[in-house]
Tab-separated table of C-alpha atoms in Angstrom:
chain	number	residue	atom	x	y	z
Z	16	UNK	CA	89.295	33.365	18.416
Z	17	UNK	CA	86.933	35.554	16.342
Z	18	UNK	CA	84.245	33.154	16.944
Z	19	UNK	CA	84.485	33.498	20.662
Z	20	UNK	CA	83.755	37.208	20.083
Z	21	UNK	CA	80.528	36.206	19.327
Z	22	UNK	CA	79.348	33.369	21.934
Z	23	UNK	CA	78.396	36.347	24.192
Z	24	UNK	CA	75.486	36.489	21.820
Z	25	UNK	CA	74.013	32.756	21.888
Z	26	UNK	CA	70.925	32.399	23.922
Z	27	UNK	CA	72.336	30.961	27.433
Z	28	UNK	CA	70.843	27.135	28.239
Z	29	UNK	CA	71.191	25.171	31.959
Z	30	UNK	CA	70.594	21.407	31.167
Z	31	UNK	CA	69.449	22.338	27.458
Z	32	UNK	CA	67.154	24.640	29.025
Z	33	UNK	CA	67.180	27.648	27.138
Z	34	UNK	CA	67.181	30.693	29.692
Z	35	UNK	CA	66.121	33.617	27.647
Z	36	UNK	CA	62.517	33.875	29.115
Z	37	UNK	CA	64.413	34.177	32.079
Z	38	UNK	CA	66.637	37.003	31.264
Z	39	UNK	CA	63.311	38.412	30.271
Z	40	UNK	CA	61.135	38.181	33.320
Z	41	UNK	CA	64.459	38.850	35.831
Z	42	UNK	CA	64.497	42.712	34.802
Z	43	UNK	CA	61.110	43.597	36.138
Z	44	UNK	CA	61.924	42.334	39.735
Z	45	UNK	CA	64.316	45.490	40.009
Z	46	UNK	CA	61.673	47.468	39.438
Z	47	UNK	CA	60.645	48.975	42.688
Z	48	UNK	CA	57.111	48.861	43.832
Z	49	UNK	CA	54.700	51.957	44.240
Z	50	UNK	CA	53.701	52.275	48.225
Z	51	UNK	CA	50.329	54.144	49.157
Z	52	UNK	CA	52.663	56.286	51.823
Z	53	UNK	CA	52.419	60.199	51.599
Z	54	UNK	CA	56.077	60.309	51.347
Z	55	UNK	CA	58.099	57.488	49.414
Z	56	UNK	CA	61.978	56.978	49.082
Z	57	UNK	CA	64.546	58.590	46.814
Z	58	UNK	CA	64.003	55.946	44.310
Z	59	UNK	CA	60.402	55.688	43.773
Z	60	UNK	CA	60.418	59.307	43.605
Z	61	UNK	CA	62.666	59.498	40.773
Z	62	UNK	CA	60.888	56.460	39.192
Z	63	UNK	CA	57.331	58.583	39.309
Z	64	UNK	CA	59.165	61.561	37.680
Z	65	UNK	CA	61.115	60.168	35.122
Z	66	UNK	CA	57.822	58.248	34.338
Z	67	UNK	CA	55.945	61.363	34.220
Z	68	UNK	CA	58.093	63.626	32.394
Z	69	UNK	CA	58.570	60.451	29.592
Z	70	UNK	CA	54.924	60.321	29.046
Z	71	UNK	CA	54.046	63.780	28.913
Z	72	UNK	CA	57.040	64.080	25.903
Z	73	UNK	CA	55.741	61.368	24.945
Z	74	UNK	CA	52.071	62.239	24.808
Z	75	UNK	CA	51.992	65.798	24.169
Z	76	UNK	CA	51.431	65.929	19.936
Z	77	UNK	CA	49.331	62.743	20.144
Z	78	UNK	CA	45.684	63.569	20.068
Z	79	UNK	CA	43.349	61.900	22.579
Z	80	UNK	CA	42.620	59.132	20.787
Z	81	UNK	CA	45.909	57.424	21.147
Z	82	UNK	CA	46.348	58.561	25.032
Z	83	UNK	CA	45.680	54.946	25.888
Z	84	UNK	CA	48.792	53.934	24.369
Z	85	UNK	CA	50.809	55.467	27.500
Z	86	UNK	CA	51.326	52.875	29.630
Z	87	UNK	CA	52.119	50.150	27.079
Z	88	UNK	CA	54.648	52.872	25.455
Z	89	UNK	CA	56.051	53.531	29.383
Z	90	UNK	CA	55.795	50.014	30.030
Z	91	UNK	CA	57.911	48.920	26.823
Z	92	UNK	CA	60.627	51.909	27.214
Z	93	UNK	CA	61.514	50.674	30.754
Z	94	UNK	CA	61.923	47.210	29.677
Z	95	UNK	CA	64.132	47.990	26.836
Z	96	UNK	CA	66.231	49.929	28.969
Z	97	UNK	CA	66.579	47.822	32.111
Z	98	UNK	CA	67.683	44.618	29.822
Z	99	UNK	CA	70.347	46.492	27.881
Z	100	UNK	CA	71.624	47.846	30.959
Z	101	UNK	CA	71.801	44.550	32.651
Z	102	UNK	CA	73.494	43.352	29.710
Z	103	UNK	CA	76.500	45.563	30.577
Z	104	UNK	CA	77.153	43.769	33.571
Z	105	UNK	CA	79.663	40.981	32.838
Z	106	UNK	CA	78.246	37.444	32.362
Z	107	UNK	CA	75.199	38.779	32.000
Z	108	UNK	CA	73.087	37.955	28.602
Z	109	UNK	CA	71.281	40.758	26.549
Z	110	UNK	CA	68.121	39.227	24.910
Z	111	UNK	CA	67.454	42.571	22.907
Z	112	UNK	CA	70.666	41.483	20.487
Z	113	UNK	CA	68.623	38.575	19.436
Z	114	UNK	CA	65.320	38.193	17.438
Z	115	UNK	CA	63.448	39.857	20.213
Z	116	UNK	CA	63.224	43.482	18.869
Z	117	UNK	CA	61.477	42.195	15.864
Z	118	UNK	CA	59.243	40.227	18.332
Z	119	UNK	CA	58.389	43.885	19.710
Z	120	UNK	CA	58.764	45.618	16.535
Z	121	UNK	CA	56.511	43.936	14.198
Z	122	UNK	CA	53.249	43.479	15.965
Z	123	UNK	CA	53.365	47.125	17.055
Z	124	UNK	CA	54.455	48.856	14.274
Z	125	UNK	CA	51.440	46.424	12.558
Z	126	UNK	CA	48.970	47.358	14.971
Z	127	UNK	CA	49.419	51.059	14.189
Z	128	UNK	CA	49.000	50.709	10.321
Z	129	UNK	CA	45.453	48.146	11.419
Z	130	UNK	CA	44.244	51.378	13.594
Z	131	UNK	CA	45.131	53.685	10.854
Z	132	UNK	CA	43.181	51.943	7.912
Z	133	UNK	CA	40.392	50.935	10.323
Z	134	UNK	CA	40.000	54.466	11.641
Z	135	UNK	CA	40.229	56.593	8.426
Z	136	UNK	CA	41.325	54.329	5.089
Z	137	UNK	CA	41.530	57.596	3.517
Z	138	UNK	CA	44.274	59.150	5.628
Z	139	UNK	CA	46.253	56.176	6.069
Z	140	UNK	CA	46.799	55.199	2.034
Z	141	UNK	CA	47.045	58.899	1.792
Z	142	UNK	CA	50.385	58.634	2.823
Z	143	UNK	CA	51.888	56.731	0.207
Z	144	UNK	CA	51.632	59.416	-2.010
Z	145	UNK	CA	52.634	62.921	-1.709
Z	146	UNK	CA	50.556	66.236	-2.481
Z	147	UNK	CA	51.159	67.386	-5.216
Z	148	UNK	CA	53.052	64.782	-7.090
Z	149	UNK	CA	53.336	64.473	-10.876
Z	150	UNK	CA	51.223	61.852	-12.384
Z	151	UNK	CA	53.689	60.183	-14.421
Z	152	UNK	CA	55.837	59.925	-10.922
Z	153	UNK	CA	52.736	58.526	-9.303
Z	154	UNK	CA	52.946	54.611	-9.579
Z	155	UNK	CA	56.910	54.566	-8.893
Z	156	UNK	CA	56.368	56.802	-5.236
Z	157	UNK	CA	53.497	54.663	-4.649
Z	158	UNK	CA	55.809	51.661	-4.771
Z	159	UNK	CA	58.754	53.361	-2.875
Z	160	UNK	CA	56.650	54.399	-0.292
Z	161	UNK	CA	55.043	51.316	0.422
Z	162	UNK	CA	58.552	49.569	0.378
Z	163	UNK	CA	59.246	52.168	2.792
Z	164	UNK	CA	56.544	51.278	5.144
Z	165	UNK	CA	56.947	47.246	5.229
Z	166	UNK	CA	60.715	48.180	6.068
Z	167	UNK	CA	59.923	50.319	9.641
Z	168	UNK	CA	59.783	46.952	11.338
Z	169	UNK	CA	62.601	45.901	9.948
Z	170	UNK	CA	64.623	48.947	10.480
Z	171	UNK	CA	63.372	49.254	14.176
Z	172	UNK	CA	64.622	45.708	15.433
Z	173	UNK	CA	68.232	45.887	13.150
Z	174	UNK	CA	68.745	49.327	14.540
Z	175	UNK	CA	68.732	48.244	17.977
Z	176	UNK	CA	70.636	45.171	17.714
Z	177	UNK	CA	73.247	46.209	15.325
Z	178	UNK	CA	74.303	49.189	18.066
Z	179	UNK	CA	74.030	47.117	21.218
Z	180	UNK	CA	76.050	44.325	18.984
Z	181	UNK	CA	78.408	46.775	18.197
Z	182	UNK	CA	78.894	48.131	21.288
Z	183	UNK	CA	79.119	45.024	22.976
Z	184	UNK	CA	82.084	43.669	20.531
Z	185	UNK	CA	83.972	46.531	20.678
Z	186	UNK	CA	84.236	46.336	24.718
Z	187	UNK	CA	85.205	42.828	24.046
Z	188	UNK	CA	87.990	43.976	21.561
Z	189	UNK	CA	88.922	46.314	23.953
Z	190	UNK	CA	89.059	44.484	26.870
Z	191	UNK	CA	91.251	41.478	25.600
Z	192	UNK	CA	93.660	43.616	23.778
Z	193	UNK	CA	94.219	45.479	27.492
Z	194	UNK	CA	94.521	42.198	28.902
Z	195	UNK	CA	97.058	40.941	26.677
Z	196	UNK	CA	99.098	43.933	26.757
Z	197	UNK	CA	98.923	44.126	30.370
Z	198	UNK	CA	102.291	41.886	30.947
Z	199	UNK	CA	103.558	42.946	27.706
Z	200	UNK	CA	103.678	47.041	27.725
Z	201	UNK	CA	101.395	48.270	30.989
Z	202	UNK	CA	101.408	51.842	29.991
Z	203	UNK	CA	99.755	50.765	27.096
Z	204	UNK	CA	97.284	48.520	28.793
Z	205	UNK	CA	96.388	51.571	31.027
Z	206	UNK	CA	95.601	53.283	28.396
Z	207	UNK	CA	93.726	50.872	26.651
Z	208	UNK	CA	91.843	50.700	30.048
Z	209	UNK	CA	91.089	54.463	30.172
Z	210	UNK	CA	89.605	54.112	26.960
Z	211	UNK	CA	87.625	51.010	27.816
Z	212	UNK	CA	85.739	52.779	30.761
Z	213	UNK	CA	85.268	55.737	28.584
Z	214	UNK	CA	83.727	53.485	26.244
Z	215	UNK	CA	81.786	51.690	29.129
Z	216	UNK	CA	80.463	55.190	29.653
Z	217	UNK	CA	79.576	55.950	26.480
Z	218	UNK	CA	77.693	52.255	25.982
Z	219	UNK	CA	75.533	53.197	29.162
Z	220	UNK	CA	74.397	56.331	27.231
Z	221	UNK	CA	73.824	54.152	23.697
Z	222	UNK	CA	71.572	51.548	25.781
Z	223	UNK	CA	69.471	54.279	27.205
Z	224	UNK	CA	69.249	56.226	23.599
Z	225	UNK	CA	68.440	53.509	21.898
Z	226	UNK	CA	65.501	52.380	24.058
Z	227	UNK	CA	64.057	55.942	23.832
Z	228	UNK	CA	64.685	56.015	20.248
Z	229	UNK	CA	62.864	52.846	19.787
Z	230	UNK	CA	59.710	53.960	21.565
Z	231	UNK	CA	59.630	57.155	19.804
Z	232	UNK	CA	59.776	55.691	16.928
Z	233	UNK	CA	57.039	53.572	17.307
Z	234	UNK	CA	54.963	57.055	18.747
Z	235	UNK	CA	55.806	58.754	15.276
Z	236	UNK	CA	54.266	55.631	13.674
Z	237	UNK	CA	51.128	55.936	15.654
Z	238	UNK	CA	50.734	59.663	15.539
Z	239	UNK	CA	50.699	59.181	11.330
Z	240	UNK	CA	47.303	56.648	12.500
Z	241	UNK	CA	45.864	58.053	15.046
């Protein structure tokens, strides 16, 4: 029983095909396309403004110089948050509670540390150690902070799968214990169904936060390099 829990999670195969490139590529068809009309739809409309709004927050403390990450950044966030929404729906698959964050994580967060020591060394090894720091404390925050800096990546793909894991096991709980209960005490089954859409709520809100949180992130990263 506890290991059905978690089958929700295994990458989803059709004739020992695995599928997850296609639970990849599937969320940018719902994307809808930009028209060259004066006047577009409700949709597009909001699309262009939420779009615009996220990059100028986005944008706005980052010099010039890293500007040109803005659509990749834009690009990335929508992604994120159109697969963990999908993954809501039931018998759906959410490839963002597998290895993919890291697959995301790690070459970004390592192409902002390459930009920062190719653009100024100085800066960039600069912060591993503090102003003003005591010089017997110097080698040991050296070493923390380094520690500290090969763990981003790390702590960037766990924190978005352990919360859409989480979230996605407790609904499960949830759900079954409602269904059980449902022949056995339905007042409590209602109630256990009340909180289950509260909780459906609340995931909708997590999958959205955590996208944004994993973008900005990844800005506050570049902004230390650029």
């Amino acid at each position: 029983m506890i290991m059905s829990f978690f089958d929700q999670f295994l990458s989803p195969s059709l004739y020992w095909n695995p599928l997850i490139a296609l639970a990849i590529l599937i969320p940018w068809l719902t994307f809808p396309t930009p028209t060259n009309r004066w006047l577009n739809n409700r949709l597009i409309t909001l699309q262009a403004w939420f779009i615009n709004r996220f990059i100028y927050q986005l944008m706005q403390p980052i010099n010039l110089g890293g500007h040109k990450w803005a659509m990749l950044l834009t690009a990335l966030m929508l992604f994120l948050i159109t697969i963990n929404l999908l993954g809501l729906l039931p018998y759906t698959f959410t490839p963002t509670t597998q290895s993919l964050n890291m697959a995301f994580a790690l070459p970004l967060w390592l192409t902002t540390v390459l930009i920062g020591m190719l653009t100024n060394l100085t800066i960039a090894l600069g912060h591993l150690l503090p102003e003003g720091t005591p010089t017997p404390l110097i080698p040991i925050l050296i070493i923390i902070e380094t520690i500290s800096l090969f763990i981003r990546p790390l702590a960037l793909g766990v924190r978005l799968t352990a919360n859409l894991t989480a979230g996605h096991l407790l609904m499960q709980l949830i759900a079954t214990a409602a269904f059980v209960l449902l022949t056995i005490m339905p007042t409590v089954a209602l109630l256990t169904s009340t909180i289950l859409f509260l909780l459906t709520i609340l995931e909708v809100a997590v999958a959205m936060i955590q996208a944004y949180v994993f973008v900005l992130l990844l800005n506050l990263y570049l902004q230390e390099n650029v």
